[in-house]
Amino acid sequence: MKKIGLVSIITLLLTFYCAAQSGNIRTINGFVYDAKTGEALIGANVYLKDINQGTSTNISGYFVIPDVLNGSHSLTCSYMGYKPWSQKINVSAKGENTIVIKLTPQSVQTKEVIVSADSIRIIDRLYERPISKLELNSTQINQLPRIIEADLLRTLQTLPGITALSDFSSALYVRGGTPDQNLYMIDGADVYNPEHAFGIFSTFNTYAIKKVEISKGGFGAEYGGRLSSVLDVTNIDGNRNEFTGVVNISLLSASTTLQAPIGDFGSLSGSLRRTYLDQTYAKWNKNIPAYYFYDGNLKAFFDLGLKDKLTLSYFGSSDNLDFKFNKQKSSDGFFYDWGNKTASANWKHILGNTMFLNLSTTYSAFESNFDFALANVKERNKIYDLSFKGGVEYYASKDFSTKFGFEQKFLGGMLLQIFQQGKADVSKQRRHTMLYGSLSYHPLDKLIIDAGLRANYFFSDKTYVDYEPRFSAKYRLGETYNLKVAAGKYYQYLNRIPRLFFTSIWTAVDENVRESSSTHYIVGLQKEVSEIYSFEAELYYKNYYNLYAYNQLSFVDVEPSSYEGATPVYTSSKGLFNRGDGRSFGIEMMFKRDVGPISGWVSYSLSRTEYVYDQINKGNKFVPRQDRSSVFNAVMNFDWNEFWDQFLDRNYKERTSKWLIGVSFVYSTGQPITVPASSYYVNTLPDWKDFNLSGEGLPGYNLYPSEINKYRLPAYIRLDLSISYEISYSGWKLTPYLQVFNLGNRKNIWFIDYANKVENNILYQTVEKTNMLPLLPSIGVTATF
Amino acid sequence: MKNFIKVLLIGFVSLSGLISCGDPKIDITSVAYEPKIVVEGYLFADEPVRGIRVMRNFALNQPIDTLSFILDPTITTVKINGDSLLFDIKTYSYYSNNIIVSKGSPYTLEVWGTIDGKELYTTAVTTVPADGFELIKKHPGKFKYGTPIPMDFIPLSPAGFYAFSIRPDSASLSNFIFDNEFNQDMKPEEIQKNLGEFRLRANVVFNIKPNLQDTIKQPIESYNTWFRSTYKTIIYAGDVNFKEYLLSAPNVKEFDGNFHEPKIILKGDGIGVFASAIRDTAYFEVY
């Protein structure tokens, strides 16, 4: 039966393929590049307006439009930040139907440019994009107000459905999911702990980024291994025409990104960033520890012909803390360092006009080392993976296309902890084999259906075999409306133990921990409000099974696996986690404008997440800390001069200098927290009983928690401002900037502290709050050449 | 449309500027207080039952007379293994001269009390460890500050849990070690305010396998000796209740202010600890 099914599918594919090559029907394919730098443009829209057929470019900037009738057609291409392009083309049986399109960057897009005959309508561009997927480019990330440094993850926190836990964390909570449920990739390689400075900043250098795509749910069969989202970062290949660069200096760090051609067959790009507080402030202020981080990437792109492209990419990051209790003495303190390394080699090949092959090898490793000699505590923590991936995109006809591929991942992890009470010594290797296939079917002009299946074989202490069906459909509801639906099953085999100040530890499923799963259901509506405004709304529901949260009392529950003499050695995950289930649901709305002197978005989300864990809250339902009932975001970027020109109906004029203003506002309901229902007095140890009850911070004063996360902190509200002044010279630009984080200096509460004091036999209890970041200005300058 | 956008933008910027200021207040009085019997009870092998404290918990939003911690003994009943305990007015605790705690034996505590007119009951069971430990040196000697003080012992307890209480005999500003290894800029008023924290120090080891052939080294480091004084270190080989209480109850609050639940040792309407141990004391001096 299975053989008959397989033969039928192959026959169908061949039939479509033959039909596509016969008679008066041809396939158009080609590439879309940046005319100035030669970079391939990802997600550019390419349309044949006269026959209303189109597509968008893939990760190589490659597009395919099958089943085009011979004859003359009008081909249009548009991409945000570029002048629309249009050209008459002649499709014939004998001619070459491969087209190379070069788009010219346009720094200011006036309304007249946007609505020209060459542009592609917003509703068409929205239709091409998969459900729950948002895209950002480097310019948008760098324009947003920031905490000292431009940060990709913090920019993403301003999008609907993505929240942050506090000002001190750049981690993403997507539609109620936790950060370990997000798949982070740089040039195809997984990144495990993308955080600097104890989570305050992420490791992504924004000047090295070409494109960021985030799928908040309902993602297709080509992605897997995580329950909530996929963050796919593609770095720039490099300028193929000339040497260019960016240098940025802020209060925290200096960074540079350089690009250059490699002959006329390739390009090279590289970035480097390093903080310098350890070389400046820390030298004369003994309260500032010697801490620094650096990150960098190198990418080489080789154009081996129209059909072959090769990319080699490397990324590395490192954080180093050398903490001395007394800076005058050289010995006492602790040392902590951690960092990521990823490398990838990717080959893209065009197999005939309608088939595209992508093969890659990636390596990713995260490692941390901690040494506190005075307390005899050491830790070494590492996770790494070596992956081989392959995928084929096949455009059989205008109604039918397919993707299929594989991924073979070899995973390893080790944890060595030596402490006074014992030792943890874990070293494990795992294998994860994945196969996927998906079909895209266009039965009607206005309807596209995608169905896919992903198969997982995870080899651990036992073998896990799981299947992940995926489904999505999009329907052109009217002239200005799209309707989209998606559903899918997702599995995850890795769990993360989050730790405050220390980097996370990753574990894999084993005899104690099963695979986690989630099912997504999403419905979305998109509306073209006008030529430059769009509106999107999405309703989603996710359930989770077998979630594993770190057991805060694991050191009480965990049992040693063996002994070295009398000293316990821990190697098992038993007792490390609490198991639970949960669900998230909500609605998100976004009103957006991408072009013009004002660009940005306004969004609102209403949502709820609930968990039920075996050992938490006595097994009763509770909301986790990332639950935010309502979140309102507004992000606006102004080209100030152009903005006033338009308002005052003045003619647009080219300027050598201009003001750029960025505003970001967030309102969010407060974080749920657990508060004590009562306090009580019990000495920590029996012989401490004779200690006189007086003074502050009594050692025997204890708090007894109430129901988990039943109390909400006050709302979190913040307004940020960014002011830049861009000055253009001959061949280069200088942009000094001022950033103000939390312009209103609102005292957003981070947590509550409970103080106690006994005076004259009276115990006084006070509740105090610790706030998040206050008004924080920072300055810097960027030079672009 | 343009005027509408102008008004919208100005309105938005003004409103966002206004509401993004402020100093929000917190009010946790809405969290319901539930009365609980609080027990602080330890049994020590080869010793009579002494010092069992029975108290109450209290709401957070009011000052409390510390003398009211203790439940009124006239309306409180405390029993161990069915035998009623007597109340000692001098120590505000319960005792029994009829029970000498034996190694390896289980003891069941029951408490009946009334708090705010509500009748409450709680019970817990502790099993005294069958064996404890053997201290290698009860008097390790005198040590210059900064030298690790050896506290070696042979582990014998099946429960595998050992707690160390490290206390100076004298603790005040006059013998505080200002030139310590960690922070030499501490002000006297800061030290005085946190004197309890510097004075009472604890250390734990757990999951230690009982083994006559091995010696566990648990040196006392300088972060546990803040005074130039003679010291007393009481070592406890505790049972599982001792371990669960010490490792969970004082640490329910996480660094970022969130809470997790402690291990529940007492059943019914009780919180606190009812545990047992075998103990011994070591003495040393830091100069």
Tab-separated table of C-alpha atoms in Angstrom, chain A residues 190-373:
chain	number	residue	atom	x	y	z
A	190	ASP	CA	21.577	26.720	15.872
A	191	VAL	CA	22.615	29.102	18.667
A	192	TYR	CA	22.013	27.826	22.183
A	193	ASN	CA	22.588	30.721	24.586
A	194	PRO	CA	22.521	33.942	22.579
A	195	GLU	CA	23.096	36.261	25.531
A	196	HIS	CA	25.764	38.639	26.718
A	197	ALA	CA	26.124	40.353	30.055
A	198	PHE	CA	23.989	37.935	32.082
A	199	GLY	CA	21.120	38.248	29.629
A	200	ILE	CA	20.987	42.017	29.288
A	201	PHE	CA	22.146	41.966	25.659
A	202	SER	CA	21.967	39.400	22.900
A	203	THR	CA	24.916	38.132	20.885
A	204	PHE	CA	23.597	39.267	17.510
A	205	ASN	CA	25.571	42.143	16.015
A	206	THR	CA	22.886	44.222	14.320
A	207	TYR	CA	25.233	45.778	11.730
A	208	ALA	CA	26.096	42.304	10.417
A	209	ILE	CA	22.470	41.326	9.861
A	210	LYS	CA	20.903	41.192	6.413
A	211	LYS	CA	17.523	39.856	7.430
A	212	VAL	CA	15.645	38.554	10.415
A	213	GLU	CA	12.587	36.376	10.124
A	214	ILE	CA	10.617	35.358	13.141
A	215	SER	CA	7.853	32.781	12.978
A	216	LYS	CA	5.730	33.042	16.112
A	217	GLY	CA	3.856	29.853	15.417
A	218	GLY	CA	2.396	27.622	12.752
A	219	PHE	CA	5.774	27.340	11.003
A	220	GLY	CA	6.220	24.866	8.183
A	221	ALA	CA	7.664	21.365	8.123
A	222	GLU	CA	11.167	22.585	7.256
A	223	TYR	CA	11.543	23.810	10.852
A	224	GLY	CA	11.339	21.768	14.020
A	225	GLY	CA	12.903	20.916	17.332
A	226	ARG	CA	11.240	23.726	19.275
A	227	LEU	CA	7.711	24.334	20.493
A	228	SER	CA	7.124	28.061	20.109
A	229	SER	CA	9.026	30.003	17.474
A	230	VAL	CA	11.845	30.163	14.973
A	231	LEU	CA	14.211	33.123	14.750
A	232	ASP	CA	16.195	32.874	11.538
A	233	VAL	CA	18.996	35.418	11.205
A	234	THR	CA	20.859	35.779	7.938
A	235	ASN	CA	24.035	37.798	8.006
A	236	ILE	CA	25.206	39.929	5.097
A	237	ASP	CA	27.240	38.170	2.411
A	238	GLY	CA	29.362	41.189	1.711
A	239	ASN	CA	29.563	43.986	-0.813
A	240	ARG	CA	30.521	42.545	-4.180
A	241	ASN	CA	31.329	45.886	-5.748
A	242	GLU	CA	33.404	47.930	-3.330
A	243	PHE	CA	34.927	48.108	0.107
A	244	THR	CA	32.459	49.512	2.648
A	245	GLY	CA	32.126	49.596	6.369
A	246	VAL	CA	30.413	50.817	9.481
A	247	VAL	CA	32.096	51.844	12.710
A	248	ASN	CA	30.034	52.410	15.838
A	249	ILE	CA	31.136	53.691	19.213
A	250	SER	CA	28.749	53.761	22.159
A	251	LEU	CA	29.193	54.141	25.906
A	252	LEU	CA	29.501	50.391	26.208
A	253	SER	CA	31.346	49.117	23.167
A	254	ALA	CA	33.042	49.739	19.875
A	255	SER	CA	32.137	47.745	16.808
A	256	THR	CA	32.916	47.588	13.155
A	257	THR	CA	31.463	45.793	10.146
A	258	LEU	CA	33.509	45.652	6.967
A	259	GLN	CA	32.644	44.298	3.542
A	260	ALA	CA	34.752	43.809	0.436
A	261	PRO	CA	34.580	41.982	-2.888
A	262	ILE	CA	36.675	38.904	-3.551
A	263	GLY	CA	37.666	39.519	-7.128
A	264	ASP	CA	34.552	39.457	-9.229
A	265	PHE	CA	33.371	36.079	-8.000
A	266	GLY	CA	32.557	36.701	-4.400
A	267	SER	CA	32.569	38.834	-1.302
A	268	LEU	CA	33.719	38.887	2.282
A	269	SER	CA	32.091	40.443	5.318
A	270	GLY	CA	33.259	40.586	8.894
A	271	SER	CA	32.145	42.187	12.133
A	272	LEU	CA	33.753	42.671	15.467
A	273	ARG	CA	32.387	44.207	18.648
A	274	ARG	CA	34.000	44.583	22.074
A	275	THR	CA	33.046	46.344	25.265
A	276	TYR	CA	35.693	48.413	27.013
A	277	LEU	CA	34.447	49.161	30.506
A	278	ASP	CA	37.185	46.871	31.862
A	279	GLN	CA	39.783	49.098	30.186
A	280	THR	CA	38.192	52.402	31.203
A	281	TYR	CA	35.887	52.764	34.186
A	282	ALA	CA	36.948	49.530	35.874
A	283	LYS	CA	40.553	50.700	35.992
A	284	TRP	CA	39.854	53.520	38.381
A	285	ASN	CA	36.565	52.504	39.999
A	286	LYS	CA	37.110	49.512	42.247
A	287	ASN	CA	33.372	48.815	42.464
A	288	ILE	CA	33.175	47.968	38.775
A	289	PRO	CA	34.366	44.426	38.083
A	290	ALA	CA	36.666	43.555	35.213
A	291	TYR	CA	34.034	42.360	32.766
A	292	TYR	CA	33.951	42.500	28.993
A	293	PHE	CA	32.370	40.752	26.061
A	294	TYR	CA	33.191	40.515	22.402
A	295	ASP	CA	31.576	38.924	19.393
A	296	GLY	CA	32.426	38.686	15.766
A	297	ASN	CA	31.534	36.995	12.555
A	298	LEU	CA	33.156	36.293	9.244
A	299	LYS	CA	31.328	35.312	6.088
A	300	ALA	CA	32.638	34.516	2.631
A	301	PHE	CA	30.381	34.228	-0.370
A	302	PHE	CA	31.461	32.625	-3.668
A	303	ASP	CA	29.480	32.987	-6.865
A	304	LEU	CA	30.444	29.841	-8.758
A	305	GLY	CA	28.159	30.548	-11.664
A	306	LEU	CA	24.501	31.143	-12.248
A	307	LYS	CA	23.611	27.784	-10.778
A	308	ASP	CA	25.991	27.492	-7.839
A	309	LYS	CA	26.590	29.621	-4.762
A	310	LEU	CA	28.818	28.735	-1.844
A	311	THR	CA	28.812	30.420	1.556
A	312	LEU	CA	31.177	29.889	4.485
A	313	SER	CA	30.228	31.519	7.726
A	314	TYR	CA	31.665	31.748	11.234
A	315	PHE	CA	30.336	33.415	14.378
A	316	GLY	CA	31.889	33.591	17.829
A	317	SER	CA	31.106	35.358	21.084
A	318	SER	CA	32.698	35.456	24.491
A	319	ASP	CA	31.897	36.984	27.892
A	320	ASN	CA	34.561	37.247	30.574
A	321	LEU	CA	34.205	38.209	34.199
A	322	ASP	CA	37.208	38.351	36.499
A	323	PHE	CA	35.724	39.347	39.831
A	324	LYS	CA	38.018	40.234	42.701
A	325	PHE	CA	36.680	40.815	46.189
A	326	ASN	CA	39.560	43.138	46.720
A	327	LYS	CA	41.106	44.605	43.583
A	328	GLN	CA	44.362	45.377	45.385
A	329	LYS	CA	44.885	41.693	46.139
A	330	SER	CA	45.384	39.542	43.112
A	331	SER	CA	44.166	36.192	44.348
A	332	ASP	CA	40.681	36.174	45.901
A	333	GLY	CA	37.625	36.193	43.735
A	334	PHE	CA	36.096	34.148	40.975
A	335	PHE	CA	36.427	33.847	37.251
A	336	TYR	CA	33.574	33.187	34.805
A	337	ASP	CA	33.592	33.034	31.037
A	338	TRP	CA	31.136	31.764	28.459
A	339	GLY	CA	30.581	31.946	24.712
A	340	ASN	CA	29.151	30.593	21.496
A	341	LYS	CA	30.838	29.396	18.338
A	342	THR	CA	28.999	28.530	15.154
A	343	ALA	CA	30.256	27.663	11.707
A	344	SER	CA	28.396	26.776	8.551
A	345	ALA	CA	29.157	25.825	4.991
A	346	ASN	CA	26.299	26.113	2.562
A	347	TRP	CA	26.017	25.171	-1.093
A	348	LYS	CA	23.052	26.197	-3.204
A	349	HIS	CA	22.514	24.659	-6.595
A	350	ILE	CA	19.854	25.137	-9.248
A	351	LEU	CA	18.843	21.734	-10.621
A	352	GLY	CA	16.999	22.702	-13.755
A	353	ASN	CA	14.698	25.675	-13.950
A	354	THR	CA	12.219	24.491	-11.370
A	355	MET	CA	14.318	22.788	-8.749
A	356	PHE	CA	16.547	24.331	-6.141
A	357	LEU	CA	18.890	22.391	-3.884
A	358	ASN	CA	20.354	23.571	-0.603
A	359	LEU	CA	22.976	21.536	1.283
A	360	SER	CA	24.727	22.631	4.425
A	361	THR	CA	26.906	21.522	7.261
A	362	THR	CA	26.764	23.432	10.521
A	363	TYR	CA	28.553	23.259	13.800
A	364	SER	CA	27.448	25.028	16.954
A	365	ALA	CA	28.901	25.002	20.434
A	366	PHE	CA	28.272	26.816	23.660
A	367	GLU	CA	30.659	26.561	26.574
A	368	SER	CA	31.030	28.156	29.995
A	369	ASN	CA	33.646	27.904	32.734
A	370	PHE	CA	33.355	29.038	36.328
A	371	ASP	CA	36.067	28.888	38.958
A	372	PHE	CA	35.678	30.051	42.557
A	373	ALA	CA	38.786	28.722	44.245
